[in-house]
Amino acid sequence: MNTSVTTSQEIDWSPILSKIQRLDEHSLPAYPGDLKTALLQHAQLSQHPKAEMAYQLASDIARLTTHCDPEIVYWFSRLLSLVEV
């Protein structure tokens, strides 16, 4: 997995990305657990009113292509710049 772009808004996403794995040779990489909760907690936005909306939008964008967890992390990290912290 390419993790060369793992920071956004001073957040290092590599701890989340490093947990993503393939469970078998035919599956897409997946986060072992609740990705939404992990992302919101990692970004320290669990209580932010627009953070869940940013996650949902990231998931919707990813659904247009591979809809795998690494892509959701990527889009979530990009959308955070639109969330007023």
XYZ file of N, CA, C and O in Angstrom:
340
model
N 0.851 -1.171 0.000
C 0.000 0.000 0.000
C 0.896 1.232 0.000
O 1.882 1.303 0.710
N 0.546 2.233 -0.761
C 1.304 3.471 -0.820
C 0.853 4.389 0.304
O -0.259 4.853 0.321
N 1.768 4.644 1.234
C 1.442 5.532 2.343
C 2.292 6.785 2.298
O 2.541 7.420 3.308
N 2.750 7.174 1.105
C 3.625 8.335 0.992
C 2.906 9.623 1.354
O 3.524 10.562 1.823
N 1.610 9.700 1.139
C 0.844 10.879 1.526
C -0.009 10.486 2.722
O -1.146 10.066 2.576
N 0.574 10.592 3.904
C -0.146 10.145 5.094
C -0.447 11.273 6.054
O -0.936 11.032 7.145
N -0.137 12.503 5.682
C -0.436 13.605 6.589
C -1.373 14.592 5.923
O -1.323 14.819 4.735
N -2.247 15.139 6.711
C -3.172 16.169 6.269
C -3.510 16.995 7.481
O -3.824 16.454 8.538
N -3.430 18.309 7.332
C -3.711 19.206 8.452
C -2.893 18.817 9.670
O -3.395 18.770 10.788
N -1.630 18.474 9.480
C -0.740 18.110 10.577
C -1.134 16.812 11.275
O -0.677 16.536 12.376
N -1.989 16.029 10.682
C -2.380 14.728 11.258
C -1.631 13.639 10.506
O -1.667 13.575 9.286
N -0.966 12.798 11.239
C -0.253 11.665 10.654
C -1.216 10.477 10.593
O -1.623 9.943 11.623
N -1.577 10.094 9.381
C -2.554 9.018 9.194
C -1.903 7.639 9.144
O -2.600 6.635 9.046
N -0.585 7.577 9.218
C 0.082 6.279 9.099
C -0.328 5.266 10.177
O -0.368 4.065 9.870
N -0.652 5.677 11.432
C -1.111 4.657 12.388
C -2.399 3.952 11.937
O -2.555 2.751 12.149
N -3.294 4.693 11.310
C -4.533 4.081 10.796
C -4.200 3.211 9.584
O -4.625 2.054 9.492
N -3.428 3.766 8.658
C -3.101 3.033 7.435
C -2.300 1.759 7.714
O -2.453 0.765 7.009
N -1.454 1.795 8.735
C -0.630 0.616 9.028
C -1.461 -0.565 9.544
O -1.009 -1.709 9.479
N -2.655 -0.305 10.033
C -3.525 -1.387 10.532
C -4.375 -2.001 9.422
O -4.974 -3.058 9.611
N -4.441 -1.340 8.289
C -5.237 -1.846 7.173
C -4.508 -3.022 6.533
O -3.310 -2.960 6.276
N -5.252 -4.094 6.287
C -4.647 -5.295 5.735
C -5.623 -6.056 4.846
O -6.823 -5.842 4.905
N -5.069 -6.925 4.041
C -5.891 -7.840 3.241
C -6.087 -9.122 4.049
O -5.127 -9.675 4.560
N -7.321 -9.568 4.132
C -7.581 -10.785 4.881
C -7.364 -12.026 4.029
O -7.036 -13.079 4.528
N -7.569 -11.904 2.739
C -7.236 -12.982 1.814
C -6.804 -12.343 0.507
O -6.918 -11.147 0.320
N -6.285 -13.126 -0.394
C -5.695 -12.575 -1.609
C -6.695 -11.919 -2.560
O -6.309 -11.165 -3.436
N -7.991 -12.161 -2.377
C -8.990 -11.608 -3.284
C -9.757 -10.421 -2.701
O -10.522 -9.786 -3.404
N -9.548 -10.139 -1.443
C -10.318 -9.057 -0.829
C -9.574 -7.726 -0.931
O -8.358 -7.686 -1.106
N -10.336 -6.654 -0.812
C -9.740 -5.328 -0.759
C -9.193 -5.096 0.647
O -9.685 -5.670 1.618
N -8.178 -4.248 0.773
C -7.642 -3.965 2.107
C -8.726 -3.384 3.010
O -9.555 -2.589 2.564
N -8.723 -3.791 4.272
C -9.756 -3.343 5.205
C -9.151 -3.045 6.570
O -8.171 -3.666 6.983
N -9.773 -2.115 7.264
C -9.389 -1.789 8.627
C -10.061 -2.790 9.557
O -11.262 -3.026 9.441
N -9.310 -3.387 10.480
C -9.908 -4.395 11.371
C -10.649 -3.738 12.536
O -10.139 -3.612 13.635
N -11.845 -3.297 12.297
C -12.631 -2.637 13.328
C -13.507 -1.562 12.719
O -13.793 -1.581 11.523
N -13.901 -0.616 13.521
C -14.781 0.460 13.091
C -13.938 1.619 12.566
O -13.385 2.403 13.351
N -13.823 1.713 11.255
C -12.969 2.727 10.637
C -13.442 4.133 10.964
O -12.638 5.010 11.267
N -14.741 4.370 10.932
C -15.263 5.702 11.221
C -14.847 6.162 12.617
O -14.326 7.262 12.791
N -15.057 5.320 13.596
C -14.692 5.664 14.969
C -13.186 5.905 15.088
O -12.756 6.866 15.719
N -12.407 5.047 14.458
C -10.952 5.192 14.516
C -10.502 6.517 13.902
O -9.646 7.211 14.463
N -11.077 6.882 12.757
C -10.696 8.134 12.102
C -11.105 9.346 12.928
O -10.314 10.284 13.098
N -12.321 9.334 13.439
C -12.794 10.474 14.224
C -11.972 10.630 15.500
O -11.617 11.750 15.880
N -11.652 9.532 16.149
C -10.848 9.609 17.369
C -9.423 10.043 17.055
O -8.845 10.853 17.779
N -8.846 9.510 15.999
C -7.471 9.847 15.627
C -7.342 11.331 15.293
O -6.346 11.963 15.625
N -8.362 11.881 14.651
C -8.357 13.305 14.297
C -8.839 14.176 15.452
O -8.910 15.396 15.322
N -9.186 13.546 16.556
C -9.716 14.226 17.748
C -10.958 15.050 17.405
O -11.115 16.185 17.825
N -11.834 14.438 16.616
C -13.067 15.093 16.173
C -14.311 14.290 16.539
O -15.358 14.457 15.917
N -14.212 13.433 17.530
C -15.343 12.585 17.900
C -16.596 13.386 18.219
O -17.708 12.938 17.974
N -16.426 14.568 18.779
C -17.566 15.391 19.177
C -17.863 16.527 18.198
O -18.768 17.328 18.446
N -17.124 16.607 17.111
C -17.344 17.693 16.147
C -18.619 17.422 15.348
O -18.818 16.323 14.834
N -19.491 18.423 15.224
C -20.784 18.192 14.559
C -20.687 17.847 13.073
O -21.594 17.212 12.543
N -19.612 18.212 12.401
C -19.511 17.931 10.962
C -18.555 16.795 10.630
O -18.419 16.433 9.470
N -17.898 16.227 11.620
C -16.915 15.179 11.355
C -17.560 13.918 10.786
O -17.042 13.324 9.847
N -18.696 13.517 11.334
C -19.364 12.322 10.808
C -19.836 12.551 9.373
O -19.785 11.660 8.535
N -20.266 13.778 9.088
C -20.671 14.117 7.727
C -19.466 14.027 6.773
O -19.594 13.550 5.648
N -18.297 14.457 7.232
C -17.080 14.359 6.417
C -16.734 12.898 6.152
O -16.365 12.530 5.041
N -16.889 12.044 7.169
C -16.638 10.619 6.984
C -17.612 10.035 5.957
O -17.224 9.283 5.066
N -18.886 10.379 6.077
C -19.890 9.839 5.161
C -19.613 10.285 3.730
O -19.744 9.504 2.791
N -19.214 11.534 3.560
C -18.877 12.035 2.228
C -17.650 11.309 1.678
O -17.622 10.937 0.497
N -16.650 11.071 2.524
C -15.464 10.325 2.097
C -15.853 8.918 1.651
O -15.377 8.422 0.625
N -16.736 8.293 2.395
C -17.205 6.956 2.046
C -17.989 6.972 0.735
O -17.832 6.092 -0.113
N -18.818 7.995 0.548
C -19.593 8.117 -0.694
C -18.682 8.335 -1.900
O -18.906 7.754 -2.959
N -17.657 9.157 -1.739
C -16.711 9.392 -2.840
C -15.976 8.097 -3.165
O -15.835 7.729 -4.332
N -15.520 7.395 -2.135
C -14.801 6.139 -2.344
C -15.684 5.090 -3.009
O -15.189 4.263 -3.775
N -16.968 5.134 -2.746
C -17.903 4.176 -3.337
C -17.917 4.280 -4.864
O -18.231 3.317 -5.567
N -17.538 5.435 -5.405
C -17.523 5.626 -6.854
C -16.406 4.844 -7.532
O -16.447 4.630 -8.742
N -15.402 4.428 -6.767
C -14.303 3.659 -7.356
C -14.145 2.334 -6.614
O -14.965 1.458 -6.757
N -13.121 2.213 -5.788
C -12.856 0.919 -5.141
C -13.648 0.704 -3.868
O -13.869 -0.421 -3.463
N -14.013 1.762 -3.182
C -14.718 1.723 -1.893
C -13.971 0.866 -0.888
O -14.552 0.096 -0.126
N -12.649 0.988 -0.878
C -11.860 0.273 0.114
C -11.429 1.245 1.211
O -11.419 2.465 1.022
N -11.094 0.708 2.343
C -10.779 1.532 3.497
C -9.614 2.500 3.290
O -9.697 3.648 3.734
N -8.525 2.114 2.602
C -7.461 3.097 2.375
C -7.955 4.319 1.598
O -7.534 5.447 1.860
N -8.854 4.106 0.675
C -9.393 5.227 -0.093
C -10.290 6.107 0.785
O -10.263 7.335 0.671
N -11.036 5.512 1.679
C -11.868 6.295 2.598
C -10.973 7.148 3.499
O -11.255 8.327 3.727
N -9.869 6.568 3.990
C -8.929 7.340 4.815
C -8.393 8.526 4.018
O -8.317 9.650 4.520
N -8.027 8.273 2.770
C -7.498 9.339 1.916
C -8.514 10.477 1.770
O -8.192 11.638 2.018
N -9.733 10.158 1.383
C -10.739 11.203 1.166
C -11.120 11.902 2.460
O -11.327 13.110 2.483
N -11.187 11.160 3.560
C -11.488 11.776 4.848
C -10.405 12.790 5.209
O -10.705 13.911 5.623
N -9.159 12.407 5.022
C -8.065 13.323 5.344
C -8.120 14.579 4.491
O -7.818 15.669 4.960
N -8.533 14.450 3.249
C -8.645 15.600 2.356
C -9.832 16.493 2.729
O -9.769 17.704 2.646
N -10.934 15.888 3.138
C -12.145 16.648 3.469
C -12.029 17.378 4.801
O -12.774 18.344 5.028
N -11.131 16.968 5.658
C -10.997 17.636 6.950
C -10.664 19.116 6.810
O -10.993 19.913 7.670
N -10.023 19.487 5.724
C -9.696 20.911 5.527
C -10.961 21.752 5.379
O -10.912 22.964 5.591
N -12.071 21.123 5.058
C -13.334 21.841 4.917
C -14.109 21.946 6.241
O -15.039 22.725 6.348
N -13.695 21.151 7.215
C -14.372 21.144 8.518
C -13.729 22.199 9.396
O -12.518 22.207 9.591
N -14.535 23.094 9.913
C -14.027 24.121 10.821
C -13.783 23.506 12.181
O -14.703 23.038 12.832
N -12.528 23.477 12.563
C -12.153 22.874 13.852
C -12.082 23.952 14.906
O -11.609 25.000 14.730
